[in-house]
């Protein structure tokens, strides 16, 4: 009887919103989108994953994908654990084509298919050699009161409400929430909201939304003000950050 394959895949076109891909135990995953960008939500925070990048997620790490528009998600499942934490990798053209070919052909049975064995071997070699990128990380606070404030921000990043209003009703006063935010994320509430706006805005820009509209939705009066904030935070222009290599 043929054994279970060591390689499986999941391909879906999904409307804007949250996607929870299948997460069978014991399967390392590689996720990429064929159009646009995605935000990957992990237990400790969110990563903005730009076009031209993929994410490796070790077995057993729960995650979900958030997209601002219709997204074509492609996931390759590799049996067994892989060393190291989750990481974002730069996808050069060769690796992209290998991943897409493996997703399209899976399940792969390399033991009795020489072509499948060669495809898997080359894919794993290129993936191991891929450059690790430093993702734009939005760390989530673990304290309940700070987490409630963070969830309010994530629900409406462009909301102009002041920090006092954001903290009201969270179960602790503003000073306490600010302190716990800094302890859990390294940022104050206002700075964390600025980072949340940036994550949401870059995802929209990667989907082709006009810069003026994205800047306004993020709470900035002009595209130049938004661009200056992005440059100060990340050292690059908004366009450079969302442009696929």
PDB file of N, CA and C in Angstrom, residues 60-154:
ATOM      1  N   UNK A  60       2.992  23.043  14.450  1.00  0.00           N
ATOM      2  CA  UNK A  60       2.497  23.308  15.781  1.00  0.00           C
ATOM      3  C   UNK A  60       2.333  24.767  16.141  1.00  0.00           C
ATOM      4  N   UNK A  61       2.674  25.690  15.241  1.00  0.00           N
ATOM      5  CA  UNK A  61       2.517  27.124  15.515  1.00  0.00           C
ATOM      6  C   UNK A  61       1.204  27.596  14.887  1.00  0.00           C
ATOM      7  N   UNK A  62       0.173  27.912  15.677  1.00  0.00           N
ATOM      8  CA  UNK A  62      -1.101  28.361  15.092  1.00  0.00           C
ATOM      9  C   UNK A  62      -0.931  29.708  14.407  1.00  0.00           C
ATOM     10  N   UNK A  63      -1.672  29.901  13.320  1.00  0.00           N
ATOM     11  CA  UNK A  63      -1.558  31.141  12.567  1.00  0.00           C
ATOM     12  C   UNK A  63      -2.778  31.339  11.694  1.00  0.00           C
ATOM     13  N   UNK A  64      -2.948  32.569  11.244  1.00  0.00           N
ATOM     14  CA  UNK A  64      -3.991  32.876  10.285  1.00  0.00           C
ATOM     15  C   UNK A  64      -3.521  34.022   9.407  1.00  0.00           C
ATOM     16  N   UNK A  65      -4.142  34.136   8.246  1.00  0.00           N
ATOM     17  CA  UNK A  65      -3.761  35.141   7.252  1.00  0.00           C
ATOM     18  C   UNK A  65      -4.860  36.190   7.162  1.00  0.00           C
ATOM     19  N   UNK A  66      -4.465  37.443   7.157  1.00  0.00           N
ATOM     20  CA  UNK A  66      -5.413  38.529   6.965  1.00  0.00           C
ATOM     21  C   UNK A  66      -5.091  39.228   5.652  1.00  0.00           C
ATOM     22  N   UNK A  67      -6.113  39.441   4.819  1.00  0.00           N
ATOM     23  CA  UNK A  67      -5.933  40.075   3.511  1.00  0.00           C
ATOM     24  C   UNK A  67      -6.927  41.219   3.361  1.00  0.00           C
ATOM     25  N   UNK A  68      -6.503  42.300   2.691  1.00  0.00           N
ATOM     26  CA  UNK A  68      -7.376  43.461   2.518  1.00  0.00           C
ATOM     27  C   UNK A  68      -8.196  43.358   1.245  1.00  0.00           C
ATOM     28  N   UNK A  69      -7.886  42.396   0.394  1.00  0.00           N
ATOM     29  CA  UNK A  69      -8.633  42.191  -0.847  1.00  0.00           C
ATOM     30  C   UNK A  69      -8.569  40.709  -1.189  1.00  0.00           C
ATOM     31  N   UNK A  70      -9.238  40.332  -2.261  1.00  0.00           N
ATOM     32  CA  UNK A  70      -9.191  38.937  -2.695  1.00  0.00           C
ATOM     33  C   UNK A  70      -7.745  38.492  -2.861  1.00  0.00           C
ATOM     34  N   UNK A  71      -7.422  37.340  -2.309  1.00  0.00           N
ATOM     35  CA  UNK A  71      -6.039  36.869  -2.310  1.00  0.00           C
ATOM     36  C   UNK A  71      -5.995  35.418  -2.773  1.00  0.00           C
ATOM     37  N   UNK A  72      -4.952  35.108  -3.525  1.00  0.00           N
ATOM     38  CA  UNK A  72      -4.716  33.722  -3.964  1.00  0.00           C
ATOM     39  C   UNK A  72      -3.612  33.148  -3.080  1.00  0.00           C
ATOM     40  N   UNK A  73      -4.010  32.363  -2.105  1.00  0.00           N
ATOM     41  CA  UNK A  73      -3.075  31.804  -1.134  1.00  0.00           C
ATOM     42  C   UNK A  73      -2.617  30.423  -1.589  1.00  0.00           C
ATOM     43  N   UNK A  74      -1.316  30.205  -1.530  1.00  0.00           N
ATOM     44  CA  UNK A  74      -0.738  28.918  -1.884  1.00  0.00           C
ATOM     45  C   UNK A  74       0.104  28.433  -0.702  1.00  0.00           C
ATOM     46  N   UNK A  75      -0.210  27.237  -0.218  1.00  0.00           N
ATOM     47  CA  UNK A  75       0.473  26.704   0.951  1.00  0.00           C
ATOM     48  C   UNK A  75       1.034  25.329   0.625  1.00  0.00           C
ATOM     49  N   UNK A  76       2.314  25.154   0.917  1.00  0.00           N
ATOM     50  CA  UNK A  76       2.974  23.860   0.747  1.00  0.00           C
ATOM     51  C   UNK A  76       3.212  23.273   2.130  1.00  0.00           C
ATOM     52  N   UNK A  77       2.800  22.024   2.317  1.00  0.00           N
ATOM     53  CA  UNK A  77       2.972  21.325   3.585  1.00  0.00           C
ATOM     54  C   UNK A  77       4.075  20.288   3.436  1.00  0.00           C
ATOM     55  N   UNK A  78       5.061  20.345   4.327  1.00  0.00           N
ATOM     56  CA  UNK A  78       6.173  19.401   4.329  1.00  0.00           C
ATOM     57  C   UNK A  78       6.128  18.622   5.637  1.00  0.00           C
ATOM     58  N   UNK A  79       6.112  17.313   5.526  1.00  0.00           N
ATOM     59  CA  UNK A  79       5.979  16.493   6.720  1.00  0.00           C
ATOM     60  C   UNK A  79       7.214  16.627   7.623  1.00  0.00           C
ATOM     61  N   UNK A  80       6.969  16.697   8.914  1.00  0.00           N
ATOM     62  CA  UNK A  80       8.053  16.732   9.886  1.00  0.00           C
ATOM     63  C   UNK A  80       8.425  18.139  10.310  1.00  0.00           C
ATOM     64  N   UNK A  81       9.116  18.220  11.430  1.00  0.00           N
ATOM     65  CA  UNK A  81       9.521  19.509  11.980  1.00  0.00           C
ATOM     66  C   UNK A  81      10.714  20.066  11.224  1.00  0.00           C
ATOM     67  N   UNK A  82      10.805  21.387  11.198  1.00  0.00           N
ATOM     68  CA  UNK A  82      11.966  22.077  10.651  1.00  0.00           C
ATOM     69  C   UNK A  82      12.562  22.913  11.775  1.00  0.00           C
ATOM     70  N   UNK A  83      13.878  22.978  11.880  1.00  0.00           N
ATOM     71  CA  UNK A  83      14.482  23.738  12.985  1.00  0.00           C
ATOM     72  C   UNK A  83      14.234  25.231  12.858  1.00  0.00           C
ATOM     73  N   UNK A  84      14.182  25.892  13.997  1.00  0.00           N
ATOM     74  CA  UNK A  84      14.084  27.338  14.000  1.00  0.00           C
ATOM     75  C   UNK A  84      12.662  27.846  14.101  1.00  0.00           C
ATOM     76  N   UNK A  85      12.525  29.151  14.342  1.00  0.00           N
ATOM     77  CA  UNK A  85      11.202  29.773  14.460  1.00  0.00           C
ATOM     78  C   UNK A  85      10.616  30.080  13.087  1.00  0.00           C
ATOM     79  N   UNK A  86       9.405  30.616  13.093  1.00  0.00           N
ATOM     80  CA  UNK A  86       8.807  31.082  11.838  1.00  0.00           C
ATOM     81  C   UNK A  86       9.688  32.180  11.252  1.00  0.00           C
ATOM     82  N   UNK A  87       9.721  32.283   9.933  1.00  0.00           N
ATOM     83  CA  UNK A  87      10.532  33.309   9.295  1.00  0.00           C
ATOM     84  C   UNK A  87       9.910  33.733   7.976  1.00  0.00           C
ATOM     85  N   UNK A  88      10.224  34.963   7.574  1.00  0.00           N
ATOM     86  CA  UNK A  88       9.836  35.488   6.277  1.00  0.00           C
ATOM     87  C   UNK A  88      11.044  35.372   5.361  1.00  0.00           C
ATOM     88  N   UNK A  89      10.858  34.834   4.162  1.00  0.00           N
ATOM     89  CA  UNK A  89      11.976  34.648   3.235  1.00  0.00           C
ATOM     90  C   UNK A  89      11.696  35.359   1.918  1.00  0.00           C
ATOM     91  N   UNK A  90      12.779  35.838   1.311  1.00  0.00           N
ATOM     92  CA  UNK A  90      12.672  36.470  -0.004  1.00  0.00           C
ATOM     93  C   UNK A  90      12.530  35.377  -1.059  1.00  0.00           C
ATOM     94  N   UNK A  91      11.535  35.521  -1.935  1.00  0.00           N
ATOM     95  CA  UNK A  91      11.259  34.506  -2.949  1.00  0.00           C
ATOM     96  C   UNK A  91      11.784  34.988  -4.302  1.00  0.00           C
ATOM     97  N   UNK A  92      12.920  34.447  -4.702  1.00  0.00           N
ATOM     98  CA  UNK A  92      13.465  34.759  -6.022  1.00  0.00           C
ATOM     99  C   UNK A  92      12.642  33.997  -7.060  1.00  0.00           C
ATOM    100  N   UNK A  93      12.736  34.384  -8.352  1.00  0.00           N
ATOM    101  CA  UNK A  93      11.891  33.735  -9.366  1.00  0.00           C
ATOM    102  C   UNK A  93      11.979  32.216  -9.383  1.00  0.00           C
ATOM    103  N   UNK A  94      13.182  31.649  -9.238  1.00  0.00           N
ATOM    104  CA  UNK A  94      13.309  30.191  -9.268  1.00  0.00           C
ATOM    105  C   UNK A  94      12.543  29.552  -8.118  1.00  0.00           C
ATOM    106  N   UNK A  95      12.706  30.073  -6.914  1.00  0.00           N
ATOM    107  CA  UNK A  95      12.003  29.502  -5.761  1.00  0.00           C
ATOM    108  C   UNK A  95      10.495  29.642  -5.923  1.00  0.00           C
ATOM    109  N   UNK A  96      10.060  30.773  -6.446  1.00  0.00           N
ATOM    110  CA  UNK A  96       8.622  30.966  -6.659  1.00  0.00           C
ATOM    111  C   UNK A  96       8.060  29.895  -7.587  1.00  0.00           C
ATOM    112  N   UNK A  97       8.735  29.653  -8.703  1.00  0.00           N
ATOM    113  CA  UNK A  97       8.228  28.663  -9.656  1.00  0.00           C
ATOM    114  C   UNK A  97       8.275  27.255  -9.070  1.00  0.00           C
ATOM    115  N   UNK A  98       9.298  26.961  -8.290  1.00  0.00           N
ATOM    116  CA  UNK A  98       9.379  25.650  -7.656  1.00  0.00           C
ATOM    117  C   UNK A  98       8.240  25.452  -6.659  1.00  0.00           C
ATOM    118  N   UNK A  99       7.974  26.471  -5.833  1.00  0.00           N
ATOM    119  CA  UNK A  99       6.897  26.366  -4.858  1.00  0.00           C
ATOM    120  C   UNK A  99       5.545  26.181  -5.549  1.00  0.00           C
ATOM    121  N   UNK A 100       5.306  26.982  -6.582  1.00  0.00           N
ATOM    122  CA  UNK A 100       4.024  26.878  -7.280  1.00  0.00           C
ATOM    123  C   UNK A 100       3.879  25.532  -7.982  1.00  0.00           C
ATOM    124  N   UNK A 101       4.977  25.026  -8.540  1.00  0.00           N
ATOM    125  CA  UNK A 101       4.919  23.712  -9.191  1.00  0.00           C
ATOM    126  C   UNK A 101       4.649  22.618  -8.169  1.00  0.00           C
ATOM    127  N   UNK A 102       5.287  22.717  -7.013  1.00  0.00           N
ATOM    128  CA  UNK A 102       5.067  21.708  -5.977  1.00  0.00           C
ATOM    129  C   UNK A 102       3.636  21.756  -5.450  1.00  0.00           C
ATOM    130  N   UNK A 103       3.105  22.978  -5.259  1.00  0.00           N
ATOM    131  CA  UNK A 103       1.720  23.114  -4.814  1.00  0.00           C
ATOM    132  C   UNK A 103       0.768  22.505  -5.841  1.00  0.00           C
ATOM    133  N   UNK A 104       1.018  22.788  -7.111  1.00  0.00           N
ATOM    134  CA  UNK A 104       0.133  22.293  -8.167  1.00  0.00           C
ATOM    135  C   UNK A 104       0.187  20.777  -8.310  1.00  0.00           C
ATOM    136  N   UNK A 105       1.365  20.180  -8.086  1.00  0.00           N
ATOM    137  CA  UNK A 105       1.527  18.737  -8.281  1.00  0.00           C
ATOM    138  C   UNK A 105       1.216  17.918  -7.038  1.00  0.00           C
ATOM    139  N   UNK A 106       1.228  18.538  -5.873  1.00  0.00           N
ATOM    140  CA  UNK A 106       1.012  17.785  -4.632  1.00  0.00           C
ATOM    141  C   UNK A 106      -0.368  17.114  -4.636  1.00  0.00           C
ATOM    142  N   UNK A 107      -0.481  15.958  -3.964  1.00  0.00           N
ATOM    143  CA  UNK A 107       0.526  15.335  -3.109  1.00  0.00           C
ATOM    144  C   UNK A 107       1.674  14.697  -3.920  1.00  0.00           C
ATOM    145  N   UNK A 108       2.890  14.843  -3.390  1.00  0.00           N
ATOM    146  CA  UNK A 108       4.074  14.305  -4.039  1.00  0.00           C
ATOM    147  C   UNK A 108       4.499  13.011  -3.354  1.00  0.00           C
ATOM    148  N   UNK A 109       4.816  12.018  -4.164  1.00  0.00           N
ATOM    149  CA  UNK A 109       5.284  10.727  -3.674  1.00  0.00           C
ATOM    150  C   UNK A 109       6.688  10.491  -4.223  1.00  0.00           C
ATOM    151  N   UNK A 110       7.710  11.102  -3.621  1.00  0.00           N
ATOM    152  CA  UNK A 110       9.055  11.008  -4.193  1.00  0.00           C
ATOM    153  C   UNK A 110       9.638   9.605  -4.194  1.00  0.00           C
ATOM    154  N   UNK A 111       9.123   8.708  -3.350  1.00  0.00           N
ATOM    155  CA  UNK A 111       9.683   7.356  -3.303  1.00  0.00           C
ATOM    156  C   UNK A 111       9.480   6.586  -4.596  1.00  0.00           C
ATOM    157  N   UNK A 112       8.403   6.894  -5.326  1.00  0.00           N
ATOM    158  CA  UNK A 112       8.157   6.147  -6.554  1.00  0.00           C
ATOM    159  C   UNK A 112       7.954   7.064  -7.765  1.00  0.00           C
ATOM    160  N   UNK A 113       8.406   8.311  -7.653  1.00  0.00           N
ATOM    161  CA  UNK A 113       8.269   9.269  -8.756  1.00  0.00           C
ATOM    162  C   UNK A 113       9.545  10.100  -8.804  1.00  0.00           C
ATOM    163  N   UNK A 114      10.403   9.823  -9.776  1.00  0.00           N
ATOM    164  CA  UNK A 114      11.705  10.493  -9.841  1.00  0.00           C
ATOM    165  C   UNK A 114      11.535  11.996 -10.044  1.00  0.00           C
ATOM    166  N   UNK A 115      10.553  12.392 -10.843  1.00  0.00           N
ATOM    167  CA  UNK A 115      10.335  13.813 -11.079  1.00  0.00           C
ATOM    168  C   UNK A 115       9.895  14.508  -9.791  1.00  0.00           C
ATOM    169  N   UNK A 116       9.017  13.852  -9.032  1.00  0.00           N
ATOM    170  CA  UNK A 116       8.560  14.427  -7.767  1.00  0.00           C
ATOM    171  C   UNK A 116       9.718  14.535  -6.779  1.00  0.00           C
ATOM    172  N   UNK A 117      10.577  13.508  -6.760  1.00  0.00           N
ATOM    173  CA  UNK A 117      11.726  13.530  -5.859  1.00  0.00           C
ATOM    174  C   UNK A 117      12.668  14.678  -6.211  1.00  0.00           C
ATOM    175  N   UNK A 118      12.890  14.885  -7.502  1.00  0.00           N
ATOM    176  CA  UNK A 118      13.782  15.959  -7.933  1.00  0.00           C
ATOM    177  C   UNK A 118      13.188  17.324  -7.608  1.00  0.00           C
ATOM    178  N   UNK A 119      11.886  17.461  -7.822  1.00  0.00           N
ATOM    179  CA  UNK A 119      11.215  18.732  -7.531  1.00  0.00           C
ATOM    180  C   UNK A 119      11.293  19.045  -6.045  1.00  0.00           C
ATOM    181  N   UNK A 120      11.028  18.050  -5.206  1.00  0.00           N
ATOM    182  CA  UNK A 120      11.064  18.265  -3.766  1.00  0.00           C
ATOM    183  C   UNK A 120      12.480  18.596  -3.304  1.00  0.00           C
ATOM    184  N   UNK A 121      13.468  17.875  -3.811  1.00  0.00           N
ATOM    185  CA  UNK A 121      14.844  18.110  -3.399  1.00  0.00           C
ATOM    186  C   UNK A 121      15.293  19.529  -3.747  1.00  0.00           C
ATOM    187  N   UNK A 122      15.006  19.974  -4.970  1.00  0.00           N
ATOM    188  CA  UNK A 122      15.427  21.308  -5.385  1.00  0.00           C
ATOM    189  C   UNK A 122      14.661  22.387  -4.630  1.00  0.00           C
ATOM    190  N   UNK A 123      13.371  22.148  -4.395  1.00  0.00           N
ATOM    191  CA  UNK A 123      12.572  23.124  -3.648  1.00  0.00           C
ATOM    192  C   UNK A 123      13.121  23.301  -2.237  1.00  0.00           C
ATOM    193  N   UNK A 124      13.423  22.198  -1.568  1.00  0.00           N
ATOM    194  CA  UNK A 124      13.932  22.283  -0.205  1.00  0.00           C
ATOM    195  C   UNK A 124      15.312  22.930  -0.160  1.00  0.00           C
ATOM    196  N   UNK A 125      16.140  22.664  -1.170  1.00  0.00           N
ATOM    197  CA  UNK A 125      17.467  23.290  -1.212  1.00  0.00           C
ATOM    198  C   UNK A 125      17.343  24.806  -1.386  1.00  0.00           C
ATOM    199  N   UNK A 126      16.490  25.230  -2.313  1.00  0.00           N
ATOM    200  CA  UNK A 126      16.327  26.660  -2.565  1.00  0.00           C
ATOM    201  C   UNK A 126      15.676  27.357  -1.372  1.00  0.00           C
ATOM    202  N   UNK A 127      14.755  26.669  -0.729  1.00  0.00           N
ATOM    203  CA  UNK A 127      14.104  27.254   0.447  1.00  0.00           C
ATOM    204  C   UNK A 127      15.108  27.425   1.584  1.00  0.00           C
ATOM    205  N   UNK A 128      15.954  26.435   1.794  1.00  0.00           N
ATOM    206  CA  UNK A 128      16.959  26.524   2.855  1.00  0.00           C
ATOM    207  C   UNK A 128      17.952  27.650   2.581  1.00  0.00           C
ATOM    208  N   UNK A 129      18.217  27.917   1.308  1.00  0.00           N
ATOM    209  CA  UNK A 129      19.190  28.951   0.943  1.00  0.00           C
ATOM    210  C   UNK A 129      18.563  30.340   0.829  1.00  0.00           C
ATOM    211  N   UNK A 130      17.241  30.428   0.945  1.00  0.00           N
ATOM    212  CA  UNK A 130      16.559  31.711   0.772  1.00  0.00           C
ATOM    213  C   UNK A 130      16.971  32.695   1.861  1.00  0.00           C
ATOM    214  N   UNK A 131      17.029  33.966   1.480  1.00  0.00           N
ATOM    215  CA  UNK A 131      17.403  35.025   2.417  1.00  0.00           C
ATOM    216  C   UNK A 131      16.272  35.304   3.389  1.00  0.00           C
ATOM    217  N   UNK A 132      16.583  35.306   4.673  1.00  0.00           N
ATOM    218  CA  UNK A 132      15.596  35.648   5.684  1.00  0.00           C
ATOM    219  C   UNK A 132      15.423  37.163   5.735  1.00  0.00           C
ATOM    220  N   UNK A 133      14.182  37.623   5.691  1.00  0.00           N
ATOM    221  CA  UNK A 133      13.872  39.041   5.739  1.00  0.00           C
ATOM    222  C   UNK A 133      13.433  39.424   7.154  1.00  0.00           C
ATOM    223  N   UNK A 134      13.678  40.676   7.513  1.00  0.00           N
ATOM    224  CA  UNK A 134      13.193  41.177   8.788  1.00  0.00           C
ATOM    225  C   UNK A 134      11.784  41.717   8.586  1.00  0.00           C
ATOM    226  N   UNK A 135      10.759  41.042   9.096  1.00  0.00           N
ATOM    227  CA  UNK A 135       9.395  41.483   8.829  1.00  0.00           C
ATOM    228  C   UNK A 135       9.013  42.685   9.677  1.00  0.00           C
ATOM    229  N   UNK A 136       8.017  43.402   9.195  1.00  0.00           N
ATOM    230  CA  UNK A 136       7.434  44.468  10.006  1.00  0.00           C
ATOM    231  C   UNK A 136       6.538  43.790  11.029  1.00  0.00           C
ATOM    232  N   UNK A 137       6.993  43.773  12.275  1.00  0.00           N
ATOM    233  CA  UNK A 137       6.324  43.021  13.331  1.00  0.00           C
ATOM    234  C   UNK A 137       5.493  43.931  14.207  1.00  0.00           C
ATOM    235  N   UNK A 138       4.274  43.512  14.470  1.00  0.00           N
ATOM    236  CA  UNK A 138       3.404  44.216  15.400  1.00  0.00           C
ATOM    237  C   UNK A 138       3.145  43.263  16.566  1.00  0.00           C
ATOM    238  N   UNK A 139       3.925  43.427  17.631  1.00  0.00           N
ATOM    239  CA  UNK A 139       3.821  42.536  18.785  1.00  0.00           C
ATOM    240  C   UNK A 139       2.547  42.828  19.569  1.00  0.00           C
ATOM    241  N   UNK A 140       1.851  41.783  19.973  1.00  0.00           N
ATOM    242  CA  UNK A 140       0.633  41.935  20.755  1.00  0.00           C
ATOM    243  C   UNK A 140       0.951  41.852  22.244  1.00  0.00           C
ATOM    244  N   UNK A 141       0.395  42.760  23.051  1.00  0.00           N
ATOM    245  CA  UNK A 141       0.606  42.667  24.500  1.00  0.00           C
ATOM    246  C   UNK A 141      -0.157  41.476  25.064  1.00  0.00           C
ATOM    247  N   UNK A 142       0.377  40.896  26.124  1.00  0.00           N
ATOM    248  CA  UNK A 142      -0.280  39.742  26.744  1.00  0.00           C
ATOM    249  C   UNK A 142      -1.178  40.146  27.907  1.00  0.00           C
ATOM    250  N   UNK A 143      -0.924  41.303  28.495  1.00  0.00           N
ATOM    251  CA  UNK A 143      -1.770  41.769  29.588  1.00  0.00           C
ATOM    252  C   UNK A 143      -3.199  41.981  29.095  1.00  0.00           C
ATOM    253  N   UNK A 144      -4.227  41.506  29.803  1.00  0.00           N
ATOM    254  CA  UNK A 144      -5.610  41.599  29.319  1.00  0.00           C
ATOM    255  C   UNK A 144      -6.068  43.022  29.018  1.00  0.00           C
ATOM    256  N   UNK A 145      -5.756  43.977  29.882  1.00  0.00           N
ATOM    257  CA  UNK A 145      -6.201  45.347  29.638  1.00  0.00           C
ATOM    258  C   UNK A 145      -5.509  45.939  28.418  1.00  0.00           C
ATOM    259  N   UNK A 146      -4.206  45.726  28.313  1.00  0.00           N
ATOM    260  CA  UNK A 146      -3.470  46.221  27.151  1.00  0.00           C
ATOM    261  C   UNK A 146      -3.923  45.515  25.876  1.00  0.00           C
ATOM    262  N   UNK A 147      -4.232  44.231  25.983  1.00  0.00           N
ATOM    263  CA  UNK A 147      -4.695  43.479  24.802  1.00  0.00           C
ATOM    264  C   UNK A 147      -6.030  44.024  24.311  1.00  0.00           C
ATOM    265  N   UNK A 148      -6.920  44.399  25.230  1.00  0.00           N
ATOM    266  CA  UNK A 148      -8.206  44.968  24.811  1.00  0.00           C
ATOM    267  C   UNK A 148      -8.001  46.280  24.059  1.00  0.00           C
ATOM    268  N   UNK A 149      -7.091  47.105  24.548  1.00  0.00           N
ATOM    269  CA  UNK A 149      -6.800  48.348  23.836  1.00  0.00           C
ATOM    270  C   UNK A 149      -6.209  48.055  22.461  1.00  0.00           C
ATOM    271  N   UNK A 150      -5.333  47.064  22.377  1.00  0.00           N
ATOM    272  CA  UNK A 150      -4.725  46.691  21.096  1.00  0.00           C
ATOM    273  C   UNK A 150      -5.786  46.199  20.120  1.00  0.00           C
ATOM    274  N   UNK A 151      -6.732  45.420  20.602  1.00  0.00           N
ATOM    275  CA  UNK A 151      -7.784  44.907  19.729  1.00  0.00           C
ATOM    276  C   UNK A 151      -8.665  46.030  19.196  1.00  0.00           C
ATOM    277  N   UNK A 152      -8.897  47.055  20.016  1.00  0.00           N
ATOM    278  CA  UNK A 152      -9.646  48.217  19.537  1.00  0.00           C
ATOM    279  C   UNK A 152      -8.892  48.896  18.397  1.00  0.00           C
ATOM    280  N   UNK A 153      -7.600  49.027  18.560  1.00  0.00           N
ATOM    281  CA  UNK A 153      -6.790  49.666  17.519  1.00  0.00           C
ATOM    282  C   UNK A 153      -6.821  48.841  16.239  1.00  0.00           C
ATOM    283  N   UNK A 154      -6.649  47.540  16.364  1.00  0.00           N
ATOM    284  CA  UNK A 154      -6.625  46.682  15.179  1.00  0.00           C
ATOM    285  C   UNK A 154      -7.959  46.692  14.448  1.00  0.00           C
TER     286      UNK A 154
END
